[in-house]
Amino acid sequence: MQQTSSIKRVAVVGTGVIGASWAAYFLAQGLEVSATDPMPGAQAALGVAIDQYWPSLVSFGLKPGASKDKLIFSRDLEQALVGVDFVQENGPEREDLKIDLFRRMDAALPAHVILASSSSGLLMSKVQAACRFPQRVVLGHPFNPPHLIPLVEVIGGEQTSDAAVAQAMAFYTAIGKKPIHPLKEVKGHIANRLQAALWREAFHLVEQGVATTADIDTAIAYGPGLRWALMGPFLNLHLSGGVGGIAHFLDHLGPPVESWWADLGAPVLSEALKEKISNGVDAQMQGKTPSALGAERDQLLVAMIAAKAHNKIIP
């Protein structure tokens, strides 16, 4: 396996929302980016997206050598892979397509080049099935948008080597990411499963008429979400336990929490529920555009992430 310092050119395979964000981030880190996507208009769309993301990356601080001019694009996959040192794949979330895509990338690249997938839910044990060198296939799942959010989930499949996982972890760390290594493969990995658990109860509360979509967004954004942005659920619970910490919390508030778990819902995405959710969000978006809301979100994210980076107490 390569040394992290020898990774100079990264292939970004698939340049949709996630791929474009990754490409911008890699460029801001001073890396060369070889991007590829077979969709018509993909190259132009990628350029527009990078221009849109660049001001936020500048505010974070560009690394030496950072330049949008280090981007090259080819619609041909194999051509785009020539001379790359690391691959970040962002193709459609379909197992059959991923297997074939990784088969092609594996055939085109020497065995030491890591093939990382941004897949939000697929298992690498399946994705690596048709590869000659399955030991170099890893998950490198970012959190959207990758050019701002530091989290990357890194895990291998059944045939992935420990060395490949370690190299991917080291590479993401070296470029300023916050990688974690799940101990087992599960659908959706860690962060998306935690999100899904919250979404499940949020949809249930709307379905049951307990709250509107706006009520739930306010409850999270101005309640626990503020604390979760600083530290995770377990450290927050530890603080909630006072001097006794999390042990005190579990002893004294564990039974009420268990009673809430027992009462959580299991909604089904019926047409009626989908319409109710959509109507609620449409009402929240009156007078706003997705692009303006996204820009405001990104501005706040930049400030918050910068503050966290300068804080040496909160992990």
mmCIF file of C-alpha atoms in Angstrom:
data_model
loop_
_atom_site.group_PDB
_atom_site.id
_atom_site.type_symbol
_atom_site.label_atom_id
_atom_site.label_comp_id
_atom_site.label_asym_id
_atom_site.label_seq_id
_atom_site.Cartn_x
_atom_site.Cartn_y
_atom_site.Cartn_z
ATOM 1 C CA MET A 1 0.000 0.000 0.000
ATOM 2 C CA GLN A 2 1.075 3.561 -0.672
ATOM 3 C CA GLN A 3 2.156 6.074 1.911
ATOM 4 C CA THR A 4 -0.406 8.812 2.527
ATOM 5 C CA SER A 5 2.121 11.489 1.530
ATOM 6 C CA SER A 6 2.435 9.917 -1.941
ATOM 7 C CA ILE A 7 -1.226 10.530 -2.784
ATOM 8 C CA LYS A 8 -1.138 13.496 -5.141
ATOM 9 C CA ARG A 9 -3.908 12.791 -7.657
ATOM 10 C CA VAL A 10 -7.388 11.619 -6.692
ATOM 11 C CA ALA A 11 -9.978 10.252 -9.095
ATOM 12 C CA VAL A 12 -13.528 11.401 -8.398
ATOM 13 C CA VAL A 13 -15.783 8.898 -10.133
ATOM 14 C CA GLY A 14 -19.301 10.273 -10.436
ATOM 15 C CA THR A 15 -19.694 14.044 -10.138
ATOM 16 C CA GLY A 16 -23.223 14.516 -8.846
ATOM 17 C CA VAL A 17 -23.940 16.287 -5.570
ATOM 18 C CA ILE A 18 -21.513 14.187 -3.492
ATOM 19 C CA GLY A 19 -18.831 13.800 -6.142
ATOM 20 C CA ALA A 20 -18.721 17.516 -6.951
ATOM 21 C CA SER A 21 -18.431 18.365 -3.267
ATOM 22 C CA TRP A 22 -15.578 15.864 -2.860
ATOM 23 C CA ALA A 23 -13.828 17.259 -5.946
ATOM 24 C CA ALA A 24 -13.947 20.792 -4.564
ATOM 25 C CA TYR A 25 -12.593 19.629 -1.214
ATOM 26 C CA PHE A 26 -9.716 17.667 -2.745
ATOM 27 C CA LEU A 27 -8.743 20.668 -4.875
ATOM 28 C CA ALA A 28 -8.819 22.898 -1.783
ATOM 29 C CA GLN A 29 -6.420 20.460 -0.137
ATOM 30 C CA GLY A 30 -3.879 21.019 -2.908
ATOM 31 C CA LEU A 31 -4.536 17.703 -4.647
ATOM 32 C CA GLU A 32 -4.948 17.081 -8.351
ATOM 33 C CA VAL A 33 -8.415 15.797 -9.260
ATOM 34 C CA SER A 34 -9.242 13.615 -12.239
ATOM 35 C CA ALA A 35 -13.032 13.589 -12.482
ATOM 36 C CA THR A 36 -15.280 11.423 -14.611
ATOM 37 C CA ASP A 37 -19.006 11.095 -15.197
ATOM 38 C CA PRO A 38 -20.785 9.796 -18.310
ATOM 39 C CA MET A 39 -23.862 11.997 -17.915
ATOM 40 C CA PRO A 40 -24.383 14.729 -20.548
ATOM 41 C CA GLY A 41 -23.483 18.148 -19.179
ATOM 42 C CA ALA A 42 -21.608 16.677 -16.204
ATOM 43 C CA GLN A 43 -18.400 18.612 -16.823
ATOM 44 C CA ALA A 44 -20.154 21.985 -16.948
ATOM 45 C CA ALA A 45 -22.253 21.172 -13.881
ATOM 46 C CA LEU A 46 -19.110 20.178 -11.985
ATOM 47 C CA GLY A 47 -17.451 23.505 -12.773
ATOM 48 C CA VAL A 48 -20.496 25.435 -11.578
ATOM 49 C CA ALA A 49 -20.636 23.433 -8.344
ATOM 50 C CA ILE A 50 -16.940 23.919 -7.559
ATOM 51 C CA ASP A 51 -17.264 27.671 -8.147
ATOM 52 C CA GLN A 52 -20.221 27.685 -5.761
ATOM 53 C CA TYR A 53 -18.347 25.762 -3.033
ATOM 54 C CA TRP A 54 -15.012 27.574 -3.365
ATOM 55 C CA PRO A 55 -15.787 30.651 -1.199
ATOM 56 C CA SER A 56 -16.606 28.424 1.792
ATOM 57 C CA LEU A 57 -13.386 26.489 1.266
ATOM 58 C CA VAL A 58 -11.413 29.732 1.035
ATOM 59 C CA SER A 59 -12.885 30.804 4.373
ATOM 60 C CA PHE A 60 -11.653 27.549 5.916
ATOM 61 C CA GLY A 61 -8.193 28.183 4.498
ATOM 62 C CA LEU A 62 -6.811 26.661 1.317
ATOM 63 C CA LYS A 63 -3.834 24.328 1.577
ATOM 64 C CA PRO A 64 -0.598 25.102 -0.286
ATOM 65 C CA GLY A 65 -0.996 24.369 -3.972
ATOM 66 C CA ALA A 66 -4.792 24.531 -3.867
ATOM 67 C CA SER A 67 -6.198 25.492 -7.245
ATOM 68 C CA LYS A 68 -9.312 24.894 -9.297
ATOM 69 C CA ASP A 69 -6.948 24.599 -12.270
ATOM 70 C CA LYS A 70 -5.804 21.195 -10.978
ATOM 71 C CA LEU A 71 -9.086 19.670 -12.148
ATOM 72 C CA ILE A 72 -9.217 17.566 -15.293
ATOM 73 C CA PHE A 73 -12.327 15.857 -16.639
ATOM 74 C CA SER A 74 -12.986 12.883 -18.887
ATOM 75 C CA ARG A 75 -16.210 11.091 -19.698
ATOM 76 C CA ASP A 76 -14.167 7.913 -20.136
ATOM 77 C CA LEU A 77 -13.644 6.058 -16.846
ATOM 78 C CA GLU A 78 -10.455 4.251 -17.744
ATOM 79 C CA GLN A 79 -8.853 7.412 -19.135
ATOM 80 C CA ALA A 80 -9.707 9.329 -15.964
ATOM 81 C CA LEU A 81 -8.016 6.667 -13.835
ATOM 82 C CA VAL A 82 -4.616 6.969 -15.505
ATOM 83 C CA GLY A 83 -1.986 8.017 -12.978
ATOM 84 C CA VAL A 84 -4.294 8.387 -9.959
ATOM 85 C CA ASP A 85 -3.200 7.479 -6.440
ATOM 86 C CA PHE A 86 -6.619 7.191 -4.742
ATOM 87 C CA VAL A 87 -10.193 6.741 -5.973
ATOM 88 C CA GLN A 88 -13.327 8.285 -4.437
ATOM 89 C CA GLU A 89 -16.349 6.679 -6.110
ATOM 90 C CA ASN A 90 -19.757 8.389 -6.020
ATOM 91 C CA GLY A 91 -21.889 6.461 -8.484
ATOM 92 C CA PRO A 92 -25.584 5.566 -8.240
ATOM 93 C CA GLU A 93 -26.659 3.705 -5.109
ATOM 94 C CA ARG A 94 -27.331 0.420 -6.901
ATOM 95 C CA GLU A 95 -25.463 -2.718 -5.935
ATOM 96 C CA ASP A 96 -25.274 -4.148 -9.457
ATOM 97 C CA LEU A 97 -23.883 -0.905 -10.874
ATOM 98 C CA LYS A 98 -21.349 -0.562 -8.036
ATOM 99 C CA ILE A 99 -20.098 -4.125 -8.516
ATOM 100 C CA ASP A 100 -19.510 -3.555 -12.227
ATOM 101 C CA LEU A 101 -17.987 -0.118 -11.671
ATOM 102 C CA PHE A 102 -15.528 -1.465 -9.108
ATOM 103 C CA ARG A 103 -14.705 -4.372 -11.401
ATOM 104 C CA ARG A 104 -13.732 -1.895 -14.111
ATOM 105 C CA MET A 105 -11.749 0.352 -11.776
ATOM 106 C CA ASP A 106 -9.982 -2.646 -10.260
ATOM 107 C CA ALA A 107 -8.999 -3.896 -13.704
ATOM 108 C CA ALA A 108 -7.591 -0.494 -14.688
ATOM 109 C CA LEU A 109 -5.462 0.280 -11.631
ATOM 110 C CA PRO A 110 -2.441 -1.288 -9.924
ATOM 111 C CA ALA A 111 -3.150 -3.204 -6.722
ATOM 112 C CA HIS A 112 -1.799 -0.556 -4.343
ATOM 113 C CA VAL A 113 -4.363 2.147 -5.266
ATOM 114 C CA ILE A 114 -7.206 2.348 -2.753
ATOM 115 C CA LEU A 115 -10.736 2.218 -4.168
ATOM 116 C CA ALA A 116 -13.069 4.035 -1.765
ATOM 117 C CA SER A 117 -16.833 4.248 -2.135
ATOM 118 C CA SER A 118 -19.064 7.058 -0.912
ATOM 119 C CA SER A 119 -21.983 4.604 -0.718
ATOM 120 C CA SER A 120 -24.506 5.651 1.907
ATOM 121 C CA GLY A 121 -25.757 2.170 2.646
ATOM 122 C CA LEU A 122 -24.263 -0.644 0.564
ATOM 123 C CA LEU A 123 -21.893 -3.244 2.018
ATOM 124 C CA MET A 124 -18.340 -3.379 0.678
ATOM 125 C CA SER A 125 -18.382 -7.175 0.916
ATOM 126 C CA LYS A 126 -20.862 -7.104 -1.968
ATOM 127 C CA VAL A 127 -19.238 -4.249 -3.898
ATOM 128 C CA GLN A 128 -15.795 -5.891 -3.963
ATOM 129 C CA ALA A 129 -17.151 -9.240 -5.180
ATOM 130 C CA ALA A 130 -15.908 -9.006 -8.792
ATOM 131 C CA CYS A 131 -12.517 -7.386 -8.088
ATOM 132 C CA ARG A 132 -9.126 -9.003 -8.722
ATOM 133 C CA PHE A 133 -7.747 -7.131 -5.720
ATOM 134 C CA PRO A 134 -10.700 -6.911 -3.296
ATOM 135 C CA GLN A 135 -8.312 -6.229 -0.428
ATOM 136 C CA ARG A 136 -7.994 -2.557 -1.514
ATOM 137 C CA VAL A 137 -11.749 -1.799 -1.587
ATOM 138 C CA VAL A 138 -13.041 0.299 1.323
ATOM 139 C CA LEU A 139 -16.013 2.399 2.265
ATOM 140 C CA GLY A 140 -15.222 6.111 2.472
ATOM 141 C CA HIS A 141 -18.699 7.416 3.245
ATOM 142 C CA PRO A 142 -18.809 11.189 3.767
ATOM 143 C CA PHE A 143 -21.567 13.238 5.303
ATOM 144 C CA ASN A 144 -23.288 15.685 2.980
ATOM 145 C CA PRO A 145 -21.873 18.130 1.986
ATOM 146 C CA PRO A 146 -18.380 16.570 1.984
ATOM 147 C CA HIS A 147 -16.636 19.867 1.289
ATOM 148 C CA LEU A 148 -17.840 21.123 4.693
ATOM 149 C CA ILE A 149 -18.722 18.206 6.982
ATOM 150 C CA PRO A 150 -15.627 16.456 8.407
ATOM 151 C CA LEU A 151 -17.117 13.000 9.089
ATOM 152 C CA VAL A 152 -16.050 10.042 6.947
ATOM 153 C CA GLU A 153 -17.016 6.460 7.792
ATOM 154 C CA VAL A 154 -14.289 3.991 6.785
ATOM 155 C CA ILE A 155 -14.803 0.235 6.783
ATOM 156 C CA GLY A 156 -13.784 -2.681 4.622
ATOM 157 C CA GLY A 157 -15.600 -5.725 3.343
ATOM 158 C CA GLU A 158 -14.900 -9.334 4.172
ATOM 159 C CA GLN A 159 -11.858 -9.375 1.855
ATOM 160 C CA THR A 160 -10.485 -5.906 2.627
ATOM 161 C CA SER A 161 -7.054 -5.800 4.261
ATOM 162 C CA ASP A 162 -6.384 -4.031 7.538
ATOM 163 C CA ALA A 163 -3.644 -2.113 5.730
ATOM 164 C CA ALA A 164 -6.126 -0.657 3.230
ATOM 165 C CA VAL A 165 -8.448 0.505 6.004
ATOM 166 C CA ALA A 166 -5.519 2.034 7.885
ATOM 167 C CA GLN A 167 -4.282 3.823 4.763
ATOM 168 C CA ALA A 168 -7.728 5.239 4.004
ATOM 169 C CA MET A 169 -8.096 6.410 7.611
ATOM 170 C CA ALA A 170 -4.670 8.052 7.434
ATOM 171 C CA PHE A 171 -5.420 9.748 4.115
ATOM 172 C CA TYR A 172 -8.727 11.224 5.268
ATOM 173 C CA THR A 173 -7.125 12.380 8.517
ATOM 174 C CA ALA A 174 -4.263 14.005 6.614
ATOM 175 C CA ILE A 175 -6.679 16.080 4.516
ATOM 176 C CA GLY A 176 -8.572 17.358 7.550
ATOM 177 C CA LYS A 177 -11.407 14.868 7.811
ATOM 178 C CA LYS A 178 -12.702 13.179 10.975
ATOM 179 C CA PRO A 179 -12.785 9.498 10.016
ATOM 180 C CA ILE A 180 -14.334 6.779 12.149
ATOM 181 C CA HIS A 181 -13.976 3.035 11.706
ATOM 182 C CA PRO A 182 -17.186 1.051 12.321
ATOM 183 C CA LEU A 183 -16.368 -2.329 13.838
ATOM 184 C CA LYS A 184 -18.923 -4.229 11.730
ATOM 185 C CA GLU A 185 -20.617 -3.853 8.366
ATOM 186 C CA VAL A 186 -24.270 -2.829 8.675
ATOM 187 C CA LYS A 187 -26.668 -1.301 6.167
ATOM 188 C CA GLY A 188 -26.525 2.473 6.373
ATOM 189 C CA HIS A 189 -23.325 2.382 8.463
ATOM 190 C CA ILE A 190 -23.482 4.494 11.660
ATOM 191 C CA ALA A 191 -24.511 8.092 11.008
ATOM 192 C CA ASN A 192 -27.293 7.296 8.548
ATOM 193 C CA ARG A 193 -28.783 4.708 10.905
ATOM 194 C CA LEU A 194 -28.827 7.285 13.698
ATOM 195 C CA GLN A 195 -30.475 9.770 11.345
ATOM 196 C CA ALA A 196 -32.979 7.159 10.231
ATOM 197 C CA ALA A 197 -33.973 6.485 13.836
ATOM 198 C CA LEU A 198 -34.753 10.177 14.331
ATOM 199 C CA TRP A 199 -36.563 10.440 10.984
ATOM 200 C CA ARG A 200 -38.691 7.440 11.904
ATOM 201 C CA GLU A 201 -40.055 9.110 15.035
ATOM 202 C CA ALA A 202 -40.342 12.503 13.327
ATOM 203 C CA PHE A 203 -42.518 10.990 10.593
ATOM 204 C CA HIS A 204 -44.550 9.142 13.229
ATOM 205 C CA LEU A 205 -45.245 12.344 15.159
ATOM 206 C CA VAL A 206 -46.432 14.077 11.990
ATOM 207 C CA GLU A 207 -48.548 11.062 11.016
ATOM 208 C CA GLN A 208 -50.207 11.015 14.442
ATOM 209 C CA GLY A 209 -50.902 14.749 14.376
ATOM 210 C CA VAL A 210 -48.636 15.420 17.354
ATOM 211 C CA ALA A 211 -46.560 18.041 15.555
ATOM 212 C CA THR A 212 -46.065 19.790 12.221
ATOM 213 C CA THR A 213 -42.877 19.484 10.212
ATOM 214 C CA ALA A 214 -42.029 23.032 11.333
ATOM 215 C CA ASP A 215 -42.536 22.114 15.006
ATOM 216 C CA ILE A 216 -40.168 19.161 14.690
ATOM 217 C CA ASP A 217 -37.514 21.151 12.834
ATOM 218 C CA THR A 218 -37.666 23.845 15.514
ATOM 219 C CA ALA A 219 -37.520 21.261 18.302
ATOM 220 C CA ILE A 220 -34.285 19.801 16.927
ATOM 221 C CA ALA A 221 -32.625 22.957 15.562
ATOM 222 C CA TYR A 222 -33.200 24.941 18.775
ATOM 223 C CA GLY A 223 -33.057 22.068 21.242
ATOM 224 C CA PRO A 224 -30.937 18.893 21.231
ATOM 225 C CA GLY A 225 -29.486 19.690 17.811
ATOM 226 C CA LEU A 226 -27.526 22.563 19.329
ATOM 227 C CA ARG A 227 -25.926 20.234 21.861
ATOM 228 C CA TRP A 228 -25.382 17.457 19.305
ATOM 229 C CA ALA A 229 -23.470 19.908 17.123
ATOM 230 C CA LEU A 230 -20.945 20.267 19.951
ATOM 231 C CA MET A 231 -20.631 16.693 21.190
ATOM 232 C CA GLY A 232 -22.367 13.378 20.655
ATOM 233 C CA PRO A 233 -25.244 11.766 22.538
ATOM 234 C CA PHE A 234 -23.164 9.835 25.060
ATOM 235 C CA LEU A 235 -21.114 12.790 26.286
ATOM 236 C CA ASN A 236 -24.278 14.884 26.435
ATOM 237 C CA LEU A 237 -25.917 12.191 28.571
ATOM 238 C CA HIS A 238 -22.826 12.159 30.762
ATOM 239 C CA LEU A 239 -23.249 15.900 31.422
ATOM 240 C CA SER A 240 -26.964 15.381 32.046
ATOM 241 C CA GLY A 241 -26.056 13.077 34.919
ATOM 242 C CA GLY A 242 -24.406 15.880 36.874
ATOM 243 C CA VAL A 243 -21.568 14.903 39.203
ATOM 244 C CA GLY A 244 -22.617 11.270 38.925
ATOM 245 C CA GLY A 245 -22.185 11.330 35.148
ATOM 246 C CA ILE A 246 -23.768 8.871 32.792
ATOM 247 C CA ALA A 247 -23.952 6.119 35.416
ATOM 248 C CA HIS A 248 -26.242 8.325 37.512
ATOM 249 C CA PHE A 249 -28.322 9.216 34.458
ATOM 250 C CA LEU A 250 -28.804 5.560 33.502
ATOM 251 C CA ASP A 251 -29.718 4.539 37.041
ATOM 252 C CA HIS A 252 -32.233 7.313 37.633
ATOM 253 C CA LEU A 253 -33.602 8.199 34.200
ATOM 254 C CA GLY A 254 -33.115 4.873 32.451
ATOM 255 C CA PRO A 255 -36.643 3.595 33.213
ATOM 256 C CA PRO A 256 -38.386 6.681 31.750
ATOM 257 C CA VAL A 257 -36.192 6.448 28.643
ATOM 258 C CA GLU A 258 -37.112 2.788 28.254
ATOM 259 C CA SER A 259 -40.791 3.709 28.479
ATOM 260 C CA TRP A 260 -40.285 6.253 25.655
ATOM 261 C CA TRP A 261 -38.569 3.598 23.532
ATOM 262 C CA ALA A 262 -41.536 1.296 24.013
ATOM 263 C CA ASP A 263 -43.871 4.055 22.804
ATOM 264 C CA LEU A 264 -41.950 5.019 19.659
ATOM 265 C CA GLY A 265 -43.785 4.643 16.374
ATOM 266 C CA ALA A 266 -43.210 2.572 13.258
ATOM 267 C CA PRO A 267 -44.693 4.668 10.444
ATOM 268 C CA VAL A 268 -45.229 3.469 6.883
ATOM 269 C CA LEU A 269 -44.572 5.901 4.046
ATOM 270 C CA SER A 270 -48.118 5.861 2.748
ATOM 271 C CA GLU A 271 -49.216 8.294 0.053
ATOM 272 C CA ALA A 272 -51.163 10.196 2.694
ATOM 273 C CA LEU A 273 -48.113 10.580 4.942
ATOM 274 C CA LYS A 274 -45.870 11.604 2.049
ATOM 275 C CA GLU A 275 -48.384 14.265 1.073
ATOM 276 C CA LYS A 276 -48.619 15.500 4.655
ATOM 277 C CA ILE A 277 -44.829 15.769 4.953
ATOM 278 C CA SER A 278 -44.469 17.457 1.558
ATOM 279 C CA ASN A 279 -47.189 19.987 2.321
ATOM 280 C CA GLY A 280 -45.598 20.788 5.670
ATOM 281 C CA VAL A 281 -42.173 21.407 4.153
ATOM 282 C CA ASP A 282 -43.683 23.472 1.321
ATOM 283 C CA ALA A 283 -45.280 25.698 3.961
ATOM 284 C CA GLN A 284 -41.922 26.066 5.717
ATOM 285 C CA MET A 285 -40.245 27.034 2.441
ATOM 286 C CA GLN A 286 -42.637 29.856 1.529
ATOM 287 C CA GLY A 287 -40.565 32.874 0.548
ATOM 288 C CA LYS A 288 -37.358 30.817 0.483
ATOM 289 C CA THR A 289 -35.430 29.030 -2.239
ATOM 290 C CA PRO A 290 -33.398 25.839 -1.723
ATOM 291 C CA SER A 291 -30.253 27.570 -3.004
ATOM 292 C CA ALA A 292 -30.616 30.497 -0.591
ATOM 293 C CA LEU A 293 -31.380 28.176 2.330
ATOM 294 C CA GLY A 294 -28.425 25.979 1.434
ATOM 295 C CA ALA A 295 -26.113 28.986 1.244
ATOM 296 C CA GLU A 296 -27.264 30.162 4.671
ATOM 297 C CA ARG A 297 -26.737 26.675 6.073
ATOM 298 C CA ASP A 298 -23.242 26.501 4.621
ATOM 299 C CA GLN A 299 -22.305 29.904 6.058
ATOM 300 C CA LEU A 300 -23.383 28.808 9.532
ATOM 301 C CA LEU A 301 -21.622 25.471 9.143
ATOM 302 C CA VAL A 302 -18.357 27.172 8.253
ATOM 303 C CA ALA A 303 -18.522 29.338 11.376
ATOM 304 C CA MET A 304 -19.476 26.447 13.641
ATOM 305 C CA ILE A 305 -16.872 24.038 12.301
ATOM 306 C CA ALA A 306 -14.182 26.714 12.570
ATOM 307 C CA ALA A 307 -15.174 27.329 16.201
ATOM 308 C CA LYS A 308 -15.024 23.603 16.978
ATOM 309 C CA ALA A 309 -11.623 23.311 15.310
ATOM 310 C CA HIS A 310 -10.198 25.985 17.636
ATOM 311 C CA ASN A 311 -11.710 24.460 20.769
ATOM 312 C CA LYS A 312 -9.393 22.033 22.564
ATOM 313 C CA ILE A 313 -11.893 20.833 25.193
ATOM 314 C CA ILE A 314 -14.881 19.486 23.299
ATOM 315 C CA PRO A 315 -13.905 16.415 21.236
#
